[in-house]
């Protein structure tokens, strides 16, 4: 009987994660915030933190990034894969685009879900941004959980397809559950 119960519990846990996914289970458990520590890619010094918090109006995104080129804009995107293993960050794949749309700015009608605009570095090479995004999802089929976040070397022009011509990847992080 003990073996049967011990076998049933993991099966039930796995079935709970099956269709709805891990992000849905976390939502049901009251997890309302995800975060990522940004790690510099090879040859760069860009680091920081990005948080994603569920609100009634959408997902609140807060980023604190340092080590950027002073007084410049840098593309800021969620990428398809939560993989920062490549020295240049390319293992994170392209922009997160589950709806197969054209690249655009955060306020454009048509854009990738992962298009978060630009970070504006101050004279000290630091950027701080806070905004609400109504296209990001913390659960469901297009959840951002486990995806990559990239800070790019150049500004996103919001037009060049498919990436916005934002240049190389300065920093990479993987979105996880905030502790």
Coordinates of C-alpha atoms in Angstrom, one line a residue:
X1 CA 0.0 0.0 0.0
X2 CA 2.9 2.4 0.9
X3 CA 4.4 1.8 -2.6
X4 CA 1.1 2.5 -4.3
X5 CA 0.7 5.8 -2.4
X6 CA 4.3 6.8 -3.0
X7 CA 3.8 6.1 -6.7
X8 CA 0.5 7.9 -7.0
X9 CA 1.7 11.2 -5.4
X10 CA 4.5 11.9 -8.0
X11 CA 2.1 10.9 -10.8
X12 CA -0.5 13.4 -9.6
X13 CA 2.2 16.1 -9.3
X14 CA 3.4 15.4 -12.8
X15 CA -0.2 15.5 -14.2
X16 CA -0.7 18.8 -12.5
X17 CA 2.2 20.2 -14.4
X18 CA 1.3 18.5 -17.7
X19 CA -1.3 20.6 -19.5
X20 CA -1.2 23.8 -17.6
X21 CA 2.5 23.9 -17.2
X22 CA 4.9 24.8 -14.3
X23 CA 4.0 28.5 -14.6
X24 CA 0.3 27.8 -14.0
X25 CA 1.1 25.7 -11.0
X26 CA 3.3 28.5 -9.6
X27 CA 0.4 31.0 -10.1
X28 CA -2.0 28.7 -8.3
X29 CA 0.6 28.6 -5.5
X30 CA 0.5 32.4 -5.2
X31 CA 3.8 33.1 -7.0
X32 CA 3.4 36.6 -8.4
X33 CA 7.0 37.7 -9.2
X34 CA 9.8 36.3 -11.4
X35 CA 13.3 37.7 -11.6
X36 CA 16.6 37.3 -13.3
X37 CA 20.2 38.3 -12.5
X38 CA 21.8 39.6 -15.6
X39 CA 25.3 38.2 -16.2
X40 CA 27.8 39.8 -18.5
X41 CA 28.7 38.0 -21.7
X42 CA 32.3 37.4 -22.6
X43 CA 34.3 40.6 -22.8
X44 CA 31.6 42.7 -21.3
X45 CA 30.8 44.2 -17.8
X46 CA 27.0 44.6 -18.0
X47 CA 25.2 43.2 -15.0
X48 CA 22.0 43.9 -13.1
X49 CA 18.6 42.6 -12.1
X50 CA 15.2 42.5 -13.9
X51 CA 11.9 41.6 -12.1
X52 CA 8.5 40.8 -13.6
X53 CA 5.5 41.2 -11.2
X54 CA 1.9 40.5 -11.9
X55 CA -0.4 43.5 -11.5
X56 CA -4.1 44.1 -12.4
X57 CA -3.0 46.0 -15.6
X58 CA -0.4 43.6 -16.9
X59 CA 3.2 42.6 -15.9
X60 CA 5.3 45.3 -14.2
X61 CA 8.8 45.2 -15.5
X62 CA 11.6 46.7 -13.4
X63 CA 15.2 46.7 -14.6
X64 CA 18.4 48.0 -12.9
X65 CA 21.4 47.5 -15.3
X66 CA 25.0 48.8 -14.9
X67 CA 28.2 48.7 -17.0
X68 CA 26.5 50.1 -20.1
X69 CA 28.0 52.7 -22.5
X70 CA 27.2 56.0 -20.9
X71 CA 24.4 58.2 -22.4
X72 CA 23.4 55.5 -25.0
X73 CA 20.4 53.3 -25.6
X74 CA 20.6 49.6 -25.5
X75 CA 18.0 47.1 -26.9
X76 CA 16.2 45.1 -24.2
X77 CA 14.4 41.9 -25.1
X78 CA 13.1 38.6 -23.8
X79 CA 14.5 35.8 -25.9
X80 CA 13.1 32.4 -26.7
X81 CA 15.4 30.2 -24.6
X82 CA 16.6 30.4 -21.0
X83 CA 20.1 29.4 -22.0
X84 CA 23.1 31.8 -21.4
X85 CA 25.7 29.1 -21.9
X86 CA 27.3 30.5 -25.1
X87 CA 30.0 33.1 -24.3
X88 CA 28.3 35.6 -26.6
X89 CA 24.7 34.9 -25.3
X90 CA 23.5 33.5 -28.7
X91 CA 22.3 30.3 -27.0
X92 CA 19.3 32.4 -25.8
X93 CA 18.0 32.2 -29.4
X94 CA 15.9 35.0 -31.1
X95 CA 13.3 37.3 -29.6
X96 CA 10.4 35.5 -27.9
X97 CA 7.8 35.6 -30.6
X98 CA 5.1 33.0 -30.0
X99 CA 2.6 34.9 -32.2
X100 CA 4.9 35.0 -35.3
X101 CA 4.6 38.8 -35.7
X102 CA 7.0 41.4 -37.0
X103 CA 9.5 43.0 -34.7
X104 CA 8.5 46.4 -33.3
X105 CA 8.7 48.7 -30.3
X106 CA 7.0 48.1 -26.9
X107 CA 4.2 50.5 -27.8
X108 CA 3.6 49.2 -31.4
X109 CA 0.4 47.4 -32.2
X110 CA 2.5 44.6 -33.9
X111 CA 5.6 43.4 -32.1
X112 CA 7.2 40.3 -30.7
X113 CA 6.0 39.5 -27.2
X114 CA 9.7 39.8 -26.1
X115 CA 10.2 43.3 -27.6
X116 CA 10.7 45.5 -24.5
X117 CA 12.2 48.6 -26.1
X118 CA 15.5 50.3 -25.1
X119 CA 17.3 51.0 -21.9
X120 CA 18.6 54.5 -21.6
X121 CA 22.0 54.6 -19.9
X122 CA 22.9 57.7 -17.8
X123 CA 26.3 59.3 -17.6
X124 CA 27.5 56.6 -15.3
X125 CA 26.5 53.7 -17.6
X126 CA 23.5 52.8 -15.5
X127 CA 19.9 52.3 -16.6
X128 CA 16.7 52.0 -14.6
X129 CA 13.3 51.4 -16.2
X130 CA 9.9 50.6 -14.9
X131 CA 6.8 50.0 -17.1
X132 CA 3.7 47.8 -17.4
X133 CA 3.5 45.4 -20.3
X134 CA 0.1 44.0 -21.2
X135 CA 1.5 41.4 -23.7
X136 CA 3.8 39.5 -21.3
X137 CA 2.3 36.4 -19.6
X138 CA 3.6 34.8 -16.4
X139 CA 1.6 31.6 -17.0
X140 CA -0.2 29.9 -19.8
X141 CA 1.1 28.8 -23.1
X142 CA 3.2 32.0 -23.7
X143 CA 4.7 32.2 -20.2
X144 CA 8.0 34.1 -19.8
X145 CA 9.2 31.7 -17.1
X146 CA 12.5 30.1 -18.0
X147 CA 13.1 32.4 -21.0
X148 CA 16.2 34.5 -21.6
X149 CA 16.6 38.3 -21.1
X150 CA 19.2 40.0 -23.2
X151 CA 20.6 43.6 -23.1
X152 CA 22.2 44.5 -26.5
X153 CA 25.1 46.7 -27.4
X154 CA 23.1 49.2 -29.5
X155 CA 19.7 50.8 -29.6
X156 CA 16.8 48.8 -31.1
X157 CA 15.6 50.7 -34.2
X158 CA 12.1 49.0 -34.0
X159 CA 12.1 48.5 -37.7
X160 CA 14.9 46.2 -38.9
X161 CA 13.6 42.6 -39.2
X162 CA 13.7 40.4 -37.3
X163 CA 15.8 41.9 -34.5
X164 CA 15.8 45.7 -34.6
X165 CA 19.6 45.9 -35.4
X166 CA 20.5 46.1 -31.7
X167 CA 23.9 44.5 -32.1
X168 CA 25.7 42.0 -29.9
X169 CA 24.6 40.7 -26.6
X170 CA 26.2 42.4 -23.6
X171 CA 24.3 40.6 -20.8
X172 CA 22.1 37.5 -20.4
X173 CA 19.8 36.2 -17.7
X174 CA 17.2 33.5 -17.3
X175 CA 13.8 34.3 -15.8
X176 CA 13.0 32.3 -12.7
X177 CA 10.9 32.4 -9.5
X178 CA 11.7 35.3 -7.2
X179 CA 12.8 34.2 -3.7

